[in-house]
Amino acid sequence: MVAVYEQAGDGAPLSEDGLAQIASLKAHYCQWLDGKEWERWASLFAEDAIMQVGPSAGAARRGRAAIKKLVSGQLQRARTLHRAWDPEVSTEASGGVRVVWQMQDRVETPLYVLEGAGFYEDRYVQCDARWKIASVRLHRSKVELRPKSMIMRAILWMHAGGWLARLSHSADQTLGEALHVGLAAGERP
């Protein structure tokens, strides 16, 4: 693994072993997420972790149990592929580590196929001498959604025209968060 390592603040340098542990943790994140191993996947998070997918802070979930419930509910019946690579690491004065990973994902459901690319912006902390995920924020620079059914085409049309928001604000917000592209081409978090 090749990492761009930069010292931030007055944080202590991260050891090669620490970097390897964080890289292994992210590999397990992708592997267990795609394998639907929800207990193992959730164990990677600190108890009070935060996950934000999309631009709205209101869409963030706080706590390991809430994150597991959200993601397992959304992806249980989907076939997924998540990739993270090329970590850019910086240490924090608090002892935490911030890592920006390039990412790609593919989510296939009976209604649609979503392919995305962008960055994970993660923060890691040590809990009982083990690295855990304290926060995950997904920044998308590209989203491609291909409907597989007339129903999904109709839902996307309703979303684009503002009709879905009138019928179900929460459904419209969820779809909007999933499709949000928050970074311009070449921009990084």
Coordinates of N, CA and C in Angstrom, one line a residue:
M1 N 0.8 -1.2 0.0 CA 0.0 0.0 0.0 C 0.9 1.2 0.0
V2 N 0.6 2.2 -0.9 CA 1.3 3.4 -0.9 C 0.4 4.5 -0.3
A3 N 0.9 5.3 0.6 CA 0.1 6.3 1.2 C 0.8 7.6 1.2
V4 N 0.0 8.7 1.0 CA 0.5 10.0 1.1 C 0.4 10.4 2.5
Y5 N 1.5 10.6 3.2 CA 1.4 10.9 4.7 C 1.8 12.3 4.9
E6 N 1.0 13.0 5.6 CA 1.4 14.4 6.0 C 1.0 14.6 7.5
Q7 N 1.9 15.3 8.1 CA 1.7 15.7 9.5 C 0.8 16.8 9.6
A8 N -0.3 16.7 10.4 CA -1.2 17.8 10.6 C -1.2 18.2 12.1
G9 N -1.2 19.5 12.4 CA -1.2 19.9 13.8 C 0.0 19.4 14.5
D10 N -0.2 19.1 15.8 CA 1.0 18.6 16.5 C 0.8 17.1 16.9
G11 N 0.0 16.4 16.0 CA -0.2 15.0 16.3 C 1.1 14.2 16.1
A12 N 1.2 13.1 16.9 CA 2.3 12.2 16.8 C 2.3 11.5 15.5
P13 N 3.5 11.2 14.9 CA 3.5 10.5 13.7 C 2.9 9.1 13.8
L14 N 2.2 8.6 12.8 CA 1.6 7.3 12.8 C 2.6 6.3 12.4
S15 N 2.7 5.2 13.1 CA 3.6 4.1 12.8 C 3.2 3.4 11.6
E16 N 4.1 2.7 11.0 CA 3.8 1.8 9.8 C 2.8 0.8 10.2
D17 N 2.9 0.2 11.5 CA 2.0 -0.7 12.0 C 0.6 -0.1 12.1
G18 N 0.5 1.1 12.6 CA -0.8 1.8 12.7 C -1.4 2.0 11.4
L19 N -0.6 2.4 10.4 CA -1.1 2.6 9.0 C -1.6 1.3 8.5
A20 N -0.9 0.2 8.7 CA -1.3 -1.1 8.2 C -2.6 -1.5 8.9
Q21 N -2.8 -1.2 10.2 CA -4.0 -1.6 10.9 C -5.2 -0.8 10.3
I22 N -5.0 0.5 10.0 CA -6.1 1.3 9.4 C -6.5 0.8 8.0
A23 N -5.5 0.5 7.2 CA -5.7 0.0 5.9 C -6.5 -1.4 5.9
S24 N -6.1 -2.2 6.9 CA -6.8 -3.5 7.1 C -8.2 -3.3 7.5
L25 N -8.4 -2.3 8.4 CA -9.8 -2.0 8.8 C -10.7 -1.5 7.7
K26 N -10.1 -0.7 6.8 CA -10.9 -0.2 5.6 C -11.2 -1.4 4.7
A27 N -10.2 -2.3 4.5 CA -10.4 -3.4 3.6 C -11.6 -4.3 4.2
H28 N -11.6 -4.5 5.5 CA -12.7 -5.2 6.2 C -14.0 -4.5 6.0
Y29 N -14.0 -3.2 6.1 CA -15.2 -2.4 5.9 C -15.8 -2.7 4.6
C30 N -15.1 -2.7 3.5 CA -15.6 -3.0 2.2 C -16.0 -4.5 2.1
Q31 N -15.2 -5.4 2.5 CA -15.4 -6.8 2.4 C -16.7 -7.2 3.2
W32 N -16.8 -6.8 4.4 CA -17.9 -7.2 5.3 C -19.2 -6.5 4.9
L33 N -19.1 -5.3 4.3 CA -20.3 -4.5 3.8 C -20.8 -5.3 2.6
D34 N -20.0 -5.6 1.7 CA -20.4 -6.4 0.5 C -20.9 -7.8 0.8
G35 N -20.3 -8.4 1.8 CA -20.7 -9.7 2.2 C -21.9 -9.8 3.1
K36 N -22.4 -8.6 3.5 CA -23.6 -8.5 4.4 C -23.3 -9.1 5.7
E37 N -22.1 -9.0 6.2 CA -21.7 -9.5 7.5 C -21.9 -8.3 8.5
W38 N -23.2 -8.0 8.8 CA -23.5 -6.8 9.5 C -22.9 -6.7 10.9
E39 N -22.8 -7.8 11.7 CA -22.2 -7.7 13.0 C -20.8 -7.4 12.9
R40 N -20.1 -8.1 12.1 CA -18.6 -7.8 11.9 C -18.4 -6.4 11.4
W41 N -19.2 -6.0 10.4 CA -19.0 -4.7 9.8 C -19.3 -3.6 10.9
A42 N -20.3 -3.7 11.7 CA -20.6 -2.7 12.7 C -19.5 -2.7 13.8
S43 N -18.8 -3.8 14.0 CA -17.8 -3.9 15.0 C -16.6 -3.0 14.7
L44 N -16.5 -2.5 13.4 CA -15.4 -1.7 13.0 C -15.6 -0.2 13.5
F45 N -16.8 0.1 13.9 CA -17.1 1.5 14.3 C -17.0 1.7 15.8
A46 N -16.5 2.9 16.2 CA -16.6 3.3 17.6 C -18.1 3.4 18.0
E47 N -18.3 3.2 19.3 CA -19.7 3.2 19.8 C -20.5 4.4 19.4
D48 N -19.8 5.6 19.4 CA -20.5 6.9 19.1 C -20.1 7.4 17.7
A49 N -19.8 6.5 16.8 CA -19.4 6.9 15.4 C -20.5 7.7 14.7
I50 N -20.1 8.4 13.7 CA -21.0 9.2 12.8 C -20.8 8.8 11.4
M51 N -21.9 8.6 10.6 CA -21.8 8.3 9.2 C -22.7 9.3 8.5
Q52 N -22.1 9.9 7.4 CA -22.9 10.9 6.6 C -22.7 10.6 5.2
V53 N -23.8 10.3 4.5 CA -23.8 10.0 3.1 C -24.7 11.1 2.4
G54 N -24.1 12.0 1.7 CA -24.9 13.1 1.1 C -24.5 14.4 1.8
P55 N -25.1 15.5 1.3 CA -24.7 16.8 1.8 C -25.3 17.2 3.1
S56 N -26.4 16.7 3.5 CA -27.2 17.2 4.6 C -26.7 16.6 5.9
A57 N -26.4 17.4 6.9 CA -26.0 17.0 8.2 C -27.1 16.2 8.8
G58 N -28.4 16.6 8.4 CA -29.5 15.9 8.9 C -29.6 14.4 8.5
A59 N -28.9 14.1 7.5 CA -28.9 12.7 7.0 C -27.8 11.9 7.7
A60 N -27.0 12.5 8.6 CA -26.0 11.8 9.3 C -26.7 10.9 10.4
R61 N -26.0 9.7 10.6 CA -26.5 8.8 11.6 C -25.4 8.8 12.7
R62 N -25.8 8.8 13.9 CA -24.9 8.7 15.1 C -25.1 7.5 15.9
G63 N -24.0 6.8 16.1 CA -24.0 5.6 16.9 C -23.9 4.3 16.1
R64 N -23.1 3.4 16.6 CA -22.9 2.1 15.8 C -24.2 1.4 15.5
A65 N -25.2 1.3 16.4 CA -26.4 0.6 16.1 C -27.2 1.3 15.1
A66 N -27.3 2.7 15.1 CA -28.1 3.4 14.1 C -27.4 3.3 12.7
I67 N -26.1 3.3 12.7 CA -25.4 3.2 11.4 C -25.7 1.8 10.8
K68 N -25.6 0.7 11.6 CA -25.9 -0.6 11.2 C -27.3 -0.8 10.7
K69 N -28.2 -0.2 11.4 CA -29.6 -0.3 11.0 C -29.9 0.4 9.7
L70 N -29.3 1.6 9.5 CA -29.5 2.3 8.2 C -28.9 1.5 7.1
V71 N -27.7 1.2 7.1 CA -27.0 0.6 6.0 C -27.5 -0.8 5.7
S72 N -27.7 -1.6 6.7 CA -28.2 -3.0 6.5 C -29.6 -2.9 5.9
G73 N -30.4 -2.0 6.3 CA -31.7 -1.9 5.8 C -31.7 -1.4 4.3
Q74 N -30.8 -0.6 4.0 CA -30.7 -0.1 2.6 C -30.1 -1.1 1.6
L75 N -29.2 -1.9 2.1 CA -28.4 -2.7 1.2 C -28.6 -4.2 1.4
Q76 N -29.5 -4.7 2.3 CA -29.7 -6.1 2.6 C -30.0 -6.9 1.3
R77 N -30.8 -6.4 0.4 CA -31.2 -7.1 -0.8 C -30.4 -6.7 -2.0
A78 N -29.5 -5.8 -1.8 CA -28.7 -5.3 -3.0 C -27.4 -6.1 -3.2
R79 N -27.0 -6.2 -4.4 CA -25.7 -6.7 -4.7 C -24.7 -5.5 -4.7
T80 N -23.7 -5.6 -4.0 CA -22.8 -4.4 -3.9 C -21.4 -4.7 -4.1
L81 N -20.6 -3.7 -4.5 CA -19.2 -3.8 -4.6 C -18.6 -2.4 -4.2
H82 N -17.8 -2.4 -3.1 CA -17.2 -1.2 -2.6 C -15.7 -1.3 -2.7
R83 N -15.1 -0.2 -3.2 CA -13.6 -0.2 -3.3 C -13.1 1.1 -2.7
A84 N -12.0 1.0 -1.9 CA -11.3 2.2 -1.4 C -9.8 2.0 -1.6
W85 N -9.2 3.0 -2.0 CA -7.7 2.9 -2.3 C -7.1 4.3 -2.2
D86 N -5.8 4.3 -2.3 CA -5.0 5.5 -2.3 C -5.2 6.4 -1.1
P87 N -4.9 5.9 0.1 CA -5.2 6.7 1.3 C -4.3 7.9 1.4
E88 N -4.9 9.0 1.8 CA -4.1 10.2 2.1 C -4.3 10.5 3.6
V89 N -3.3 10.3 4.4 CA -3.3 10.2 5.8 C -2.8 11.5 6.5
S90 N -3.5 12.0 7.5 CA -3.0 13.0 8.4 C -3.3 12.7 9.8
T91 N -2.4 13.0 10.7 CA -2.6 12.8 12.1 C -3.2 14.1 12.8
E92 N -3.9 13.9 13.9 CA -4.5 15.0 14.6 C -3.8 15.1 16.0
A93 N -3.9 16.3 16.5 CA -3.3 16.5 17.9 C -4.0 15.7 18.9
S94 N -5.3 15.4 18.7 CA -6.0 14.6 19.7 C -5.7 13.1 19.7
G95 N -4.8 12.7 18.7 CA -4.4 11.3 18.6 C -5.2 10.6 17.5
G96 N -6.2 11.2 17.0 CA -7.0 10.6 15.9 C -6.3 10.7 14.6
V97 N -6.8 10.0 13.6 CA -6.2 10.0 12.3 C -7.3 10.2 11.3
R98 N -7.0 11.1 10.3 CA -8.0 11.5 9.3 C -7.4 10.8 8.0
V99 N -8.2 10.1 7.3 CA -7.8 9.5 6.0 C -8.8 9.8 4.9
V100 N -8.4 10.3 3.8 CA -9.2 10.5 2.6 C -8.9 9.3 1.7
W101 N -9.9 8.5 1.3 CA -9.7 7.4 0.4 C -10.5 7.7 -0.9
Q102 N -9.9 7.4 -2.0 CA -10.6 7.4 -3.2 C -11.6 6.2 -3.2
M103 N -12.8 6.3 -3.7 CA -13.7 5.2 -3.7 C -14.5 5.1 -5.0
Q104 N -15.0 3.9 -5.1 CA -16.0 3.5 -6.2 C -16.9 2.5 -5.5
D105 N -18.2 2.6 -6.0 CA -19.2 1.6 -5.5 C -20.2 1.3 -6.6
R106 N -20.7 0.2 -6.5 CA -21.8 -0.3 -7.4 C -22.8 -0.9 -6.5
V107 N -24.1 -0.5 -6.7 CA -25.2 -1.0 -5.9 C -26.3 -1.5 -6.9
E108 N -26.6 -2.8 -6.9 CA -27.6 -3.3 -7.9 C -28.8 -3.8 -7.1
T109 N -29.9 -3.3 -7.4 CA -31.2 -3.7 -6.8 C -32.1 -4.2 -7.9
P110 N -33.3 -4.7 -7.6 CA -34.2 -5.1 -8.6 C -34.7 -3.8 -9.4
L111 N -34.6 -2.6 -8.8 CA -35.1 -1.4 -9.5 C -34.1 -0.6 -10.2
Y112 N -32.8 -0.7 -9.8 CA -31.8 0.2 -10.4 C -30.4 -0.4 -10.2
V113 N -29.5 0.2 -11.0 CA -28.1 0.0 -10.7 C -27.5 1.4 -10.5
L114 N -26.8 1.6 -9.4 CA -26.1 2.8 -9.1 C -24.6 2.6 -9.1
E115 N -23.9 3.4 -9.9 CA -22.4 3.4 -9.8 C -21.9 4.7 -9.5
G116 N -21.1 4.8 -8.5 CA -20.6 6.1 -8.0 C -19.1 6.1 -7.8
A117 N -18.5 7.3 -7.7 CA -17.1 7.5 -7.5 C -16.9 8.7 -6.7
G118 N -15.9 8.8 -6.0 CA -15.6 10.0 -5.2 C -14.6 9.7 -4.1
F119 N -14.9 10.1 -2.8 CA -14.0 9.9 -1.7 C -14.7 9.6 -0.5
Y120 N -14.1 8.7 0.3 CA -14.5 8.6 1.7 C -13.6 9.5 2.5
E121 N -14.2 10.3 3.4 CA -13.4 11.1 4.4 C -13.6 10.4 5.8
D122 N -12.7 9.7 6.2 CA -12.8 8.9 7.5 C -12.0 9.5 8.6
R123 N -12.4 9.3 9.8 CA -11.6 9.6 11.0 C -11.6 8.4 11.9
Y124 N -10.4 8.1 12.3 CA -10.2 6.9 13.1 C -9.7 7.3 14.5
V125 N -10.1 6.5 15.5 CA -9.6 6.7 16.9 C -9.2 5.4 17.5
Q126 N -8.4 5.4 18.5 CA -8.1 4.2 19.2 C -9.0 3.9 20.4
C127 N -9.6 2.7 20.4 CA -10.5 2.3 21.5 C -9.9 1.0 22.0
D128 N -9.5 0.9 23.2 CA -8.9 -0.3 23.8 C -7.8 -0.8 22.9
A129 N -6.9 0.1 22.5 CA -5.7 -0.3 21.8 C -6.0 -0.8 20.4
R130 N -7.2 -0.6 19.9 CA -7.6 -1.0 18.5 C -8.1 0.2 17.8
W131 N -7.8 0.4 16.5 CA -8.3 1.5 15.7 C -9.8 1.2 15.4
K132 N -10.6 2.2 15.5 CA -12.0 2.1 15.1 C -12.4 3.3 14.3
I133 N -13.5 3.2 13.5 CA -14.0 4.3 12.7 C -14.8 5.2 13.6
A134 N -14.3 6.5 13.7 CA -15.1 7.5 14.5 C -16.1 8.2 13.6
S135 N -15.7 8.4 12.3 CA -16.7 9.0 11.4 C -16.4 8.6 9.9
V136 N -17.4 8.5 9.1 CA -17.3 8.3 7.7 C -18.2 9.3 7.0
R137 N -17.6 10.0 6.0 CA -18.4 10.9 5.2 C -18.1 10.6 3.8
L138 N -19.2 10.4 3.0 CA -19.0 10.0 1.6 C -19.2 11.3 0.8
H139 N -18.2 11.6 -0.1 CA -18.3 12.7 -1.0 C -18.3 12.1 -2.4
R140 N -19.3 12.3 -3.1 CA -19.4 11.8 -4.5 C -19.1 12.8 -5.5
S141 N -18.2 12.4 -6.5 CA -17.9 13.3 -7.6 C -18.6 12.8 -8.9
K142 N -19.2 11.6 -8.8 CA -19.9 11.0 -10.0 C -20.9 10.1 -9.5
V143 N -22.1 10.1 -10.0 CA -23.2 9.2 -9.8 C -23.9 8.8 -11.1
E144 N -24.0 7.6 -11.4 CA -24.7 7.1 -12.6 C -25.8 6.2 -12.1
L145 N -27.0 6.5 -12.4 CA -28.1 5.7 -12.0 C -28.9 5.2 -13.2
R146 N -29.0 3.8 -13.3 CA -29.7 3.2 -14.5 C -30.9 2.5 -13.9
P147 N -32.1 3.0 -14.2 CA -33.3 2.3 -13.8 C -33.4 1.0 -14.5
K148 N -33.9 0.0 -13.8 CA -34.2 -1.3 -14.3 C -35.7 -1.6 -14.5
S149 N -36.5 -0.7 -14.1 CA -37.9 -0.9 -14.2 C -38.7 0.4 -14.5
M150 N -39.9 0.3 -15.0 CA -40.7 1.4 -15.3 C -41.0 2.1 -14.0
I151 N -41.2 1.4 -12.9 CA -41.5 2.0 -11.6 C -40.4 3.0 -11.2
M152 N -39.1 2.5 -11.3 CA -38.0 3.4 -10.9 C -37.9 4.6 -11.9
R153 N -38.2 4.4 -13.2 CA -38.2 5.5 -14.1 C -39.2 6.6 -13.7
A154 N -40.4 6.1 -13.2 CA -41.4 7.0 -12.8 C -41.0 7.7 -11.5
I155 N -40.4 7.0 -10.6 CA -39.9 7.7 -9.3 C -38.9 8.7 -9.6
L156 N -37.9 8.4 -10.5 CA -36.9 9.4 -10.9 C -37.6 10.6 -11.6
W157 N -38.5 10.4 -12.4 CA -39.2 11.5 -13.1 C -40.0 12.3 -12.0
M158 N -40.6 11.7 -11.1 CA -41.3 12.4 -10.0 C -40.3 13.2 -9.2
H159 N -39.2 12.7 -8.9 CA -38.2 13.4 -8.1 C -37.7 14.6 -8.9
A160 N -37.4 14.4 -10.2 CA -36.9 15.6 -11.0 C -37.9 16.7 -11.1
G161 N -39.2 16.3 -11.2 CA -40.2 17.3 -11.3 C -40.8 17.9 -10.0
G162 N -40.2 17.4 -8.9 CA -40.7 17.9 -7.6 C -42.0 17.2 -7.1
W163 N -42.5 16.3 -7.8 CA -43.7 15.6 -7.4 C -43.5 14.7 -6.2
L164 N -42.4 14.0 -6.2 CA -42.1 13.1 -5.1 C -42.0 13.8 -3.8
A165 N -41.5 15.0 -3.8 CA -41.4 15.8 -2.5 C -42.8 16.1 -2.0
R166 N -43.7 16.3 -2.9 CA -45.1 16.6 -2.5 C -45.8 15.3 -1.9
L167 N -45.4 14.2 -2.4 CA -46.1 12.9 -2.0 C -45.4 12.4 -0.7
S168 N -44.1 12.4 -0.7 CA -43.3 11.9 0.4 C -42.0 12.6 0.6
H169 N -42.0 13.5 1.5 CA -40.7 14.3 1.7 C -39.5 13.4 2.0
S170 N -39.8 12.5 2.9 CA -38.7 11.6 3.3 C -38.1 10.8 2.2
A171 N -39.0 10.2 1.3 CA -38.6 9.4 0.1 C -37.8 10.3 -0.8
D172 N -38.3 11.5 -1.0 CA -37.6 12.5 -1.9 C -36.2 12.8 -1.4
Q173 N -36.1 13.1 -0.1 CA -34.9 13.5 0.5 C -33.9 12.3 0.5
T174 N -34.3 11.1 0.7 CA -33.5 9.9 0.7 C -32.9 9.7 -0.7
L175 N -33.8 9.9 -1.7 CA -33.3 9.7 -3.1 C -32.3 10.8 -3.5
G176 N -32.6 12.0 -3.0 CA -31.8 13.2 -3.3 C -30.4 13.0 -2.7
E177 N -30.3 12.5 -1.5 CA -29.1 12.3 -0.8 C -28.3 11.2 -1.6
A178 N -28.9 10.1 -2.0 CA -28.2 9.1 -2.7 C -27.6 9.5 -4.0
L179 N -28.3 10.4 -4.7 CA -27.9 10.9 -6.0 C -27.0 12.1 -6.0
H180 N -26.8 12.7 -4.8 CA -26.1 14.0 -4.7 C -24.7 13.8 -5.1
V181 N -24.2 14.7 -6.0 CA -22.8 14.8 -6.4 C -22.3 16.1 -5.7
G182 N -21.5 16.0 -4.7 CA -21.1 17.1 -3.9 C -19.7 17.7 -4.3
L183 N -19.0 17.1 -5.2 CA -17.7 17.6 -5.6 C -17.6 17.9 -7.1
A184 N -17.0 19.0 -7.4 CA -16.8 19.3 -8.8 C -15.6 18.4 -9.3
A185 N -15.5 18.2 -10.6 CA -14.5 17.4 -11.2 C -13.1 17.9 -10.7
G186 N -12.3 17.0 -10.2 CA -11.0 17.3 -9.7 C -10.9 17.8 -8.2
E187 N -12.1 18.1 -7.6 CA -12.1 18.6 -6.3 C -12.0 17.5 -5.3
R188 N -11.3 17.8 -4.2 CA -11.2 16.8 -3.1 C -11.7 17.3 -1.8
P189 N -12.1 16.4 -0.9 CA -12.6 16.9 0.4 C -11.5 17.5 1.2

